[in-house]
Amino acid sequence: MGYSAPSQVYSHLGIEGFTHIALAGVGPRNPNRLNHTEQLNEERENIRLAAALGVRKVQQRGANKISIEGFTEPEAAAEGSLLAAYDYNANLSIDVTPPQISLYEHSDTNSWASGEINAECQNWARHLSHAPANLKFPEMYAEEICEKLSRYDIRVDIRKKDWLRSRHMHASLEAAKSSCHPPILLELSYCGTDIEDGMVAFVGKGNIFDSGALFIKPCKGMHHFRADMAGAAAICAAFQGIARKRIPINIKAAILLYMNMPSPMGLKPGDILKNRNTKFMRATDPDNDCRLVLSEIVDYVGTYAPDVIVSVGTYTRSISDALGISATGIFTRNYPLFTEFHRAGLESGDRVWRMPLWKHYADLNTKYPDVDLDNRTAKSGGDPSQAAAFLEESLPLDTTCCCPTKRPYVHLDCFGTGLLSQTETEAEPYYRKGVKMGRPTRLLIQFLYHRACLIPKENKSTKLAVAKAQ
């Protein structure tokens, strides 16, 4: 396997003890490694693909114990092989035992273990996203996340309806009224370093099933919207990965779990909602409920006083029309922050593509004389950028500066990478047809690792100063 010729491989492995041997080519060595045209660490990605193809082939032949060589990059080999082996089979009446995958004769076990954690966390996000809506009502979903994350040094607070009302989260309560299952706000906290080192705050879209409410979605394809909480799943999975790796960083998250159903109690076109930051929003399109909800949560996480706010969710179908399942759309006015996410995408293989966040899109939300914000989609297009601009309107101010400015912000639209599934025509063999992909989990883990471990503190403070200046 790897770069060896077949004869060398067989003499190294020996036949004894192996029923199948899969040889997977990874192409020539690339001394530059990074392909900036493709925005990939191409060598690592080829290793993921090779390991995935090898695992699939021996799995098809009934192997349940699989040894993978390190391919010179054990972390990438672990990611590709474990992602490829995953399948969602939680609702079968028979037990299906996943194959045991291990590293074959390689000294870098730490790198393999890191890749295992990345893949296992992403597979958990896939499980959360793929599960049917009747098995993950808000209270059930919150319990599963609490049970899983509390095994590590992660604090999980479950905030119920009365707590939301006491915090004046009227938009969130109104958007969730269409379901008989009350909303729950999950707050996650992981403290990996000193408080003085700052914090990254996440806002996750946790719409467990989005029917479109009174603007009901077409029947064909509606089943995909059981994964409308893929952004929340990726955040929870990233928290698990960061805690298991003990990465020295402070992170918090706020995720509203709710359902958007057709109901006489739900949002009606033209309803006016008052945000917790006292802005009035018109719900012209009840199917754009996430803009109303998430704008309120973005404002709420300002109480954490974070250095950076990152929102993650399946916001607009249009982003998948532009990017397909190849990349997550990223929106930010802060170039240093974009470069951090871009680098994380290069290394993790979970790529991002920058979309515009100009004043033009903000004006589409605020141009109305009778209300502060309107959640309708402009007929001229640009829906993904308009949605990001809507959330940006609620960004809290950083009052620690002499001139208060909005906190640095990144918006990730993972409709294509989180909600949709790969089909037979798409190329990546480490995702099965029809099974949710659990992205952008590895992107978030890599971003946080890079921010905590690879950026010197003095550079981080410089970047923060640039962000505040912008």
XYZ file of C-alpha atoms in Angstrom:
470
model
C 0.000 0.000 0.000
C 1.062 3.647 -0.019
C 3.948 4.399 -2.307
C 5.387 0.858 -2.425
C 5.331 -1.436 -5.434
C 3.040 -4.501 -5.104
C 5.959 -6.956 -4.810
C 7.468 -4.937 -1.975
C 4.103 -4.759 -0.249
C 3.551 -8.508 -0.241
C 7.059 -9.212 0.974
C 6.613 -6.687 3.778
C 3.175 -7.850 4.877
C 3.388 -11.530 4.255
C 0.271 -13.461 3.355
C -0.143 -15.230 6.677
C -3.044 -13.907 8.761
C -4.644 -11.849 5.969
C -7.636 -13.040 3.965
C -7.721 -9.945 1.743
C -5.156 -7.331 0.785
C -6.285 -4.134 -0.970
C -3.725 -2.004 -2.769
C -4.660 1.665 -3.162
C -2.633 4.166 -5.146
C -2.203 7.685 -3.811
C -0.423 9.223 -6.782
C 3.049 10.778 -6.928
C 4.553 12.618 -3.996
C 3.870 16.345 -4.155
C 6.695 18.363 -2.589
C 4.411 21.418 -2.349
C 1.529 19.402 -0.858
C -0.897 22.338 -1.071
C -2.861 22.749 -4.282
C -4.099 26.331 -4.073
C -6.180 25.990 -7.216
C -8.159 23.138 -5.644
C -7.755 24.660 -2.157
C -6.626 21.321 -0.745
C -3.693 19.649 0.891
C -3.796 17.240 -2.026
C -1.444 14.664 -0.524
C -3.556 14.289 2.640
C -6.776 14.171 0.624
C -5.398 11.453 -1.673
C -4.522 9.402 1.405
C -8.071 9.788 2.739
C -9.465 8.648 -0.595
C -7.085 5.695 -0.884
C -7.797 4.488 2.665
C -11.544 4.873 2.077
C -11.467 2.885 -1.161
C -9.428 0.118 0.435
C -11.792 -0.187 3.407
C -14.841 -0.275 1.126
C -13.368 -3.053 -0.997
C -12.509 -5.375 1.886
C -15.805 -4.521 3.636
C -17.670 -5.700 0.560
C -15.894 -9.041 0.963
C -17.079 -9.476 4.530
C -13.979 -8.411 6.464
C -14.735 -7.238 10.008
C -11.170 -6.581 11.183
C -9.221 -4.229 8.958
C -5.639 -3.009 9.354
C -4.637 0.181 7.548
C -1.087 1.288 6.907
C -0.190 4.863 7.795
C 0.349 6.071 4.201
C 2.946 8.504 5.686
C -0.005 10.483 7.180
C -1.786 8.260 9.752
C -4.243 11.029 10.719
C -5.580 11.308 7.148
C -5.629 7.511 6.761
C -7.705 7.160 9.933
C -10.167 9.831 8.783
C -10.703 8.278 5.358
C -11.072 4.715 6.612
C -13.450 5.408 9.531
C -15.622 7.794 7.517
C -15.884 5.214 4.722
C -16.825 2.400 7.103
C -19.714 4.346 8.678
C -23.304 3.572 7.772
C -26.514 4.633 9.520
C -28.190 1.431 10.718
C -29.664 2.457 14.087
C -33.201 1.448 13.068
C -32.539 -2.119 11.962
C -34.063 -4.955 13.997
C -30.751 -6.828 13.857
C -27.457 -5.680 15.333
C -24.906 -4.625 12.750
C -21.358 -4.629 14.089
C -19.100 -2.057 12.432
C -15.672 -3.286 11.351
C -12.732 -2.896 13.713
C -10.208 -0.614 12.043
C -6.676 -0.267 13.359
C -3.300 1.108 12.346
C -0.899 -1.443 10.883
C 2.719 -1.318 12.088
C 3.340 2.409 12.291
C 5.060 4.295 15.082
C 2.944 7.467 14.878
C -0.007 6.250 16.931
C -0.762 9.763 18.202
C -1.467 10.989 14.681
C -3.715 7.976 14.045
C -5.583 8.623 17.321
C -6.159 12.250 16.294
C -7.632 11.114 12.970
C -9.800 8.557 14.773
C -11.245 11.292 16.988
C -11.935 13.544 13.979
C -13.756 10.761 12.120
C -15.663 9.448 15.147
C -16.907 12.946 15.969
C -17.981 13.545 12.373
C -19.742 10.156 12.339
C -21.631 11.188 15.476
C -22.739 14.365 13.675
C -23.874 12.142 10.785
C -25.868 10.005 13.209
C -27.558 13.054 14.750
C -28.368 14.516 11.318
C -29.596 11.320 9.673
C -31.918 10.176 12.489
C -35.653 10.640 11.773
C -37.399 13.604 13.392
C -39.719 11.477 15.556
C -36.657 10.023 17.302
C -35.037 13.378 18.094
C -37.640 15.771 19.454
C -35.969 18.722 21.241
C -36.059 17.059 24.655
C -34.708 13.745 23.269
C -32.008 15.497 21.283
C -30.933 17.549 24.291
C -30.706 14.441 26.475
C -28.536 12.578 23.944
C -26.159 15.526 23.576
C -25.981 16.026 27.338
C -25.296 12.330 27.953
C -22.573 12.217 25.298
C -20.739 15.473 26.007
C -20.869 15.306 29.800
C -18.470 12.325 29.605
C -15.811 14.878 28.737
C -15.027 18.209 30.392
C -17.961 19.939 28.693
C -20.707 21.685 30.602
C -24.178 21.338 29.072
C -27.021 23.572 30.296
C -30.553 22.819 29.116
C -32.682 25.990 29.078
C -36.435 25.520 28.767
C -39.368 27.682 27.746
C -39.670 29.690 30.971
C -35.959 30.547 30.859
C -36.318 31.767 27.258
C -39.247 33.929 28.257
C -37.298 35.413 31.179
C -34.516 36.392 28.728
C -37.024 38.090 26.390
C -36.352 35.678 23.519
C -39.720 36.384 21.935
C -38.717 35.581 18.353
C -37.469 32.129 19.326
C -40.658 31.373 21.258
C -42.884 32.574 18.416
C -41.033 30.548 15.770
C -41.324 27.386 17.887
C -45.051 27.758 18.714
C -46.051 25.737 15.652
C -44.894 22.494 17.318
C -46.361 20.779 20.365
C -42.778 20.129 21.490
C -41.501 23.251 23.295
C -38.133 24.728 22.315
C -34.946 24.101 24.271
C -31.834 26.252 24.281
C -28.648 24.223 24.719
C -25.618 26.002 26.093
C -22.262 24.244 25.790
C -19.076 25.360 27.559
C -15.531 24.008 27.346
C -12.705 25.730 29.206
C -9.326 24.512 28.017
C -7.144 27.462 29.013
C -7.065 30.648 31.094
C -9.984 33.049 30.831
C -7.548 35.786 29.774
C -6.849 33.855 26.557
C -10.295 34.741 25.207
C -13.079 32.641 23.741
C -14.806 31.617 20.523
C -18.623 31.521 20.636
C -20.755 29.386 18.307
C -24.374 29.829 17.289
C -25.975 26.679 15.871
C -29.159 26.239 13.873
C -31.091 23.449 15.623
C -34.321 23.196 13.596
C -34.990 19.482 14.073
C -37.534 19.319 11.262
C -38.380 22.169 8.925
C -41.618 21.624 7.034
C -41.744 25.270 5.938
C -44.719 25.985 8.228
C -47.540 27.733 6.325
C -45.138 28.136 3.374
C -44.892 24.372 3.265
C -42.050 22.808 1.314
C -42.631 20.491 -1.666
C -43.236 16.865 -0.665
C -40.392 15.649 -2.866
C -37.219 16.030 -0.883
C -38.899 17.184 2.339
C -37.440 14.175 4.178
C -33.991 15.788 3.882
C -35.103 18.504 6.292
C -34.818 16.144 9.242
C -31.173 17.254 8.946
C -31.958 20.960 9.181
C -30.074 20.822 12.482
C -26.830 19.695 10.806
C -25.111 22.913 11.922
C -25.988 22.188 15.553
C -24.791 18.587 15.138
C -21.445 19.724 13.714
C -20.918 22.142 16.607
C -21.692 19.462 19.216
C -19.368 17.020 17.450
C -16.601 19.640 17.261
C -16.935 20.267 21.012
C -16.471 16.545 21.609
C -13.370 16.491 19.397
C -11.800 19.512 21.089
C -12.414 18.069 24.565
C -11.100 14.604 23.656
C -7.922 16.153 22.234
C -7.641 18.508 25.224
C -6.972 21.467 22.958
C -6.177 24.574 25.031
C -8.968 26.893 23.967
C -12.152 28.308 25.498
C -15.343 27.786 23.511
C -19.048 28.260 24.142
C -22.138 27.589 22.059
C -25.853 28.429 22.090
C -28.202 26.202 20.082
C -31.972 26.528 19.927
C -33.692 23.159 19.365
C -37.174 23.509 17.891
C -39.443 22.377 15.036
C -41.103 24.468 12.327
C -44.455 22.835 11.518
C -47.705 23.900 9.791
C -50.028 24.967 12.594
C -52.613 27.658 13.446
C -50.290 28.563 16.319
C -47.290 29.118 14.060
C -45.932 32.128 12.225
C -48.233 33.783 9.685
C -47.003 35.909 6.795
C -46.673 39.488 7.976
C -46.373 38.730 11.709
C -44.213 41.214 13.620
C -41.744 39.874 16.200
C -39.708 41.825 18.707
C -36.114 40.642 19.018
C -34.437 40.511 22.446
C -32.301 43.460 21.303
C -35.592 45.402 20.768
C -35.511 45.329 16.968
C -38.801 44.638 15.220
C -38.740 41.928 12.543
C -41.438 41.057 10.019
C -41.955 37.382 9.190
C -42.988 37.834 5.569
C -41.762 34.278 4.848
C -42.454 31.788 7.684
C -40.089 29.350 5.943
C -37.216 31.760 6.669
C -37.772 31.230 10.390
C -34.080 30.576 11.077
C -33.187 34.204 10.335
C -35.575 35.358 13.049
C -34.376 32.770 15.570
C -30.650 32.901 14.915
C -30.490 36.687 14.908
C -31.748 36.553 18.479
C -29.213 33.869 19.488
C -26.392 35.843 17.852
C -27.349 38.766 20.040
C -27.558 36.527 23.125
C -24.030 35.091 22.781
C -22.745 38.654 23.046
C -23.271 38.200 26.789
C -20.337 35.746 26.711
C -18.041 38.612 25.585
C -16.372 36.382 22.956
C -13.439 37.317 20.747
C -15.169 35.780 17.720
C -18.744 34.681 16.934
C -19.278 31.832 14.454
C -22.766 30.843 13.278
C -23.208 27.434 11.606
C -26.340 26.127 9.934
C -28.240 24.960 6.881
C -29.579 28.410 6.043
C -30.281 28.563 2.301
C -30.862 26.051 -0.465
C -29.288 28.528 -2.870
C -25.808 27.934 -1.449
C -25.989 24.329 -2.649
C -27.116 25.540 -6.078
C -23.851 27.492 -6.249
C -21.432 25.109 -4.513
C -23.136 21.710 -4.531
C -21.741 19.474 -1.781
C -18.145 20.471 -2.471
C -17.724 23.289 0.045
C -19.388 25.215 2.856
C -20.187 28.847 2.107
C -18.339 31.283 4.382
C -19.351 34.912 4.937
C -17.282 37.414 6.882
C -15.994 40.964 6.648
C -12.858 39.947 8.528
C -10.080 38.771 6.214
C -7.748 37.350 8.939
C -10.603 35.180 10.200
C -11.360 34.020 6.672
C -7.730 32.989 6.209
C -7.931 30.880 9.387
C -10.970 29.017 8.083
C -9.452 28.754 4.610
C -6.320 27.145 6.069
C -8.463 24.783 8.154
C -10.324 23.763 5.002
C -7.058 23.131 3.143
C -5.769 20.802 5.843
C -9.002 19.025 6.783
C -10.307 18.556 3.225
C -13.578 20.133 4.425
C -13.352 23.189 2.214
C -14.949 26.632 2.384
C -15.698 29.134 -0.365
C -15.978 32.824 0.447
C -19.204 34.582 -0.522
C -19.865 38.357 -0.426
C -21.234 40.113 2.635
C -21.672 43.623 1.281
C -23.843 46.532 2.411
C -26.028 45.833 -0.643
C -27.334 42.668 1.042
C -27.872 44.376 4.391
C -29.962 47.038 2.649
C -32.250 44.319 1.256
C -33.192 43.443 4.847
C -33.466 46.959 6.268
C -34.934 49.088 3.462
C -38.502 49.020 4.825
C -39.997 52.217 6.330
C -42.328 50.429 8.770
C -40.089 47.757 10.355
C -36.413 47.286 11.288
C -35.901 43.978 9.462
C -37.848 41.818 7.010
C -37.011 38.158 6.388
C -38.268 37.992 2.795
C -35.924 36.855 0.021
C -35.136 39.449 -2.625
C -36.406 38.624 -6.109
C -33.043 39.650 -7.537
C -31.316 36.644 -5.898
C -28.335 36.535 -3.541
C -30.295 34.721 -0.826
C -27.254 33.204 1.000
C -25.585 36.612 1.360
C -28.855 38.240 2.361
C -29.372 35.630 5.108
C -25.857 36.230 6.463
C -26.435 39.985 6.410
C -29.703 39.513 8.333
C -27.859 37.771 11.181
C -25.079 40.355 11.118
C -27.625 43.073 11.934
C -27.955 41.589 15.437
C -24.238 41.336 16.201
C -23.479 42.627 19.701
C -21.081 45.509 20.202
C -17.690 45.128 21.827
C -17.850 47.881 24.437
C -14.309 47.263 25.731
C -12.947 49.479 22.937
C -12.856 53.257 23.095
C -15.063 53.180 19.965
C -17.551 50.282 20.328
C -17.665 48.110 17.208
C -19.426 44.904 16.253
C -17.663 41.742 17.349
C -15.744 39.757 14.694
C -18.166 37.404 12.975
C -18.104 34.395 10.627
C -21.183 32.785 9.120
C -21.046 29.241 7.682
C -23.888 28.029 5.441
C -23.671 24.221 5.295
C -26.903 23.446 3.432
C -25.034 21.462 0.769
C -22.430 19.879 3.039
C -24.634 19.191 6.065
C -28.240 18.710 4.984
C -27.812 16.990 1.629
C -26.440 13.486 1.002
C -23.993 12.290 -1.589
C -25.426 10.639 -4.702
C -23.926 7.999 -6.977
C -22.558 10.649 -9.356
C -20.435 12.423 -6.742
C -16.842 11.491 -6.199
C -15.820 11.238 -2.544
C -15.745 7.527 -1.592
C -15.587 8.146 2.141
C -19.279 9.166 2.159
C -21.972 6.600 1.393
C -24.813 7.353 -0.958
C -27.863 8.626 0.912
C -26.159 9.053 4.310
C -25.662 12.541 5.742
C -22.077 13.785 5.691
C -21.810 15.470 9.109
C -19.901 18.444 7.754
C -18.344 20.875 8.608
C -17.221 19.014 11.777
C -13.576 18.508 10.786
C -13.377 22.093 9.530
C -14.428 23.416 12.956
C -12.029 21.113 14.828
C -9.132 22.125 12.583
C -9.992 25.831 12.877
C -10.026 25.647 16.683
C -6.824 23.567 16.800
C -5.082 26.031 14.495
C -6.296 29.000 16.530
C -5.232 27.444 19.848
C -1.963 25.755 18.957
C -0.480 27.245 15.799
C -1.138 30.986 16.102
C 1.206 32.684 18.611
C -0.652 34.692 21.236
C 0.867 37.982 20.101
C -0.289 37.320 16.507
C -3.729 36.328 17.727
C -4.076 39.613 19.601
C -2.902 41.478 16.489
C -5.521 39.732 14.398
C -8.148 40.563 16.973
C -7.122 44.215 16.856
C -7.446 44.183 13.068
C -10.865 42.590 13.438
C -12.023 45.252 15.877
C -10.689 47.994 13.649
C -12.806 46.679 10.816
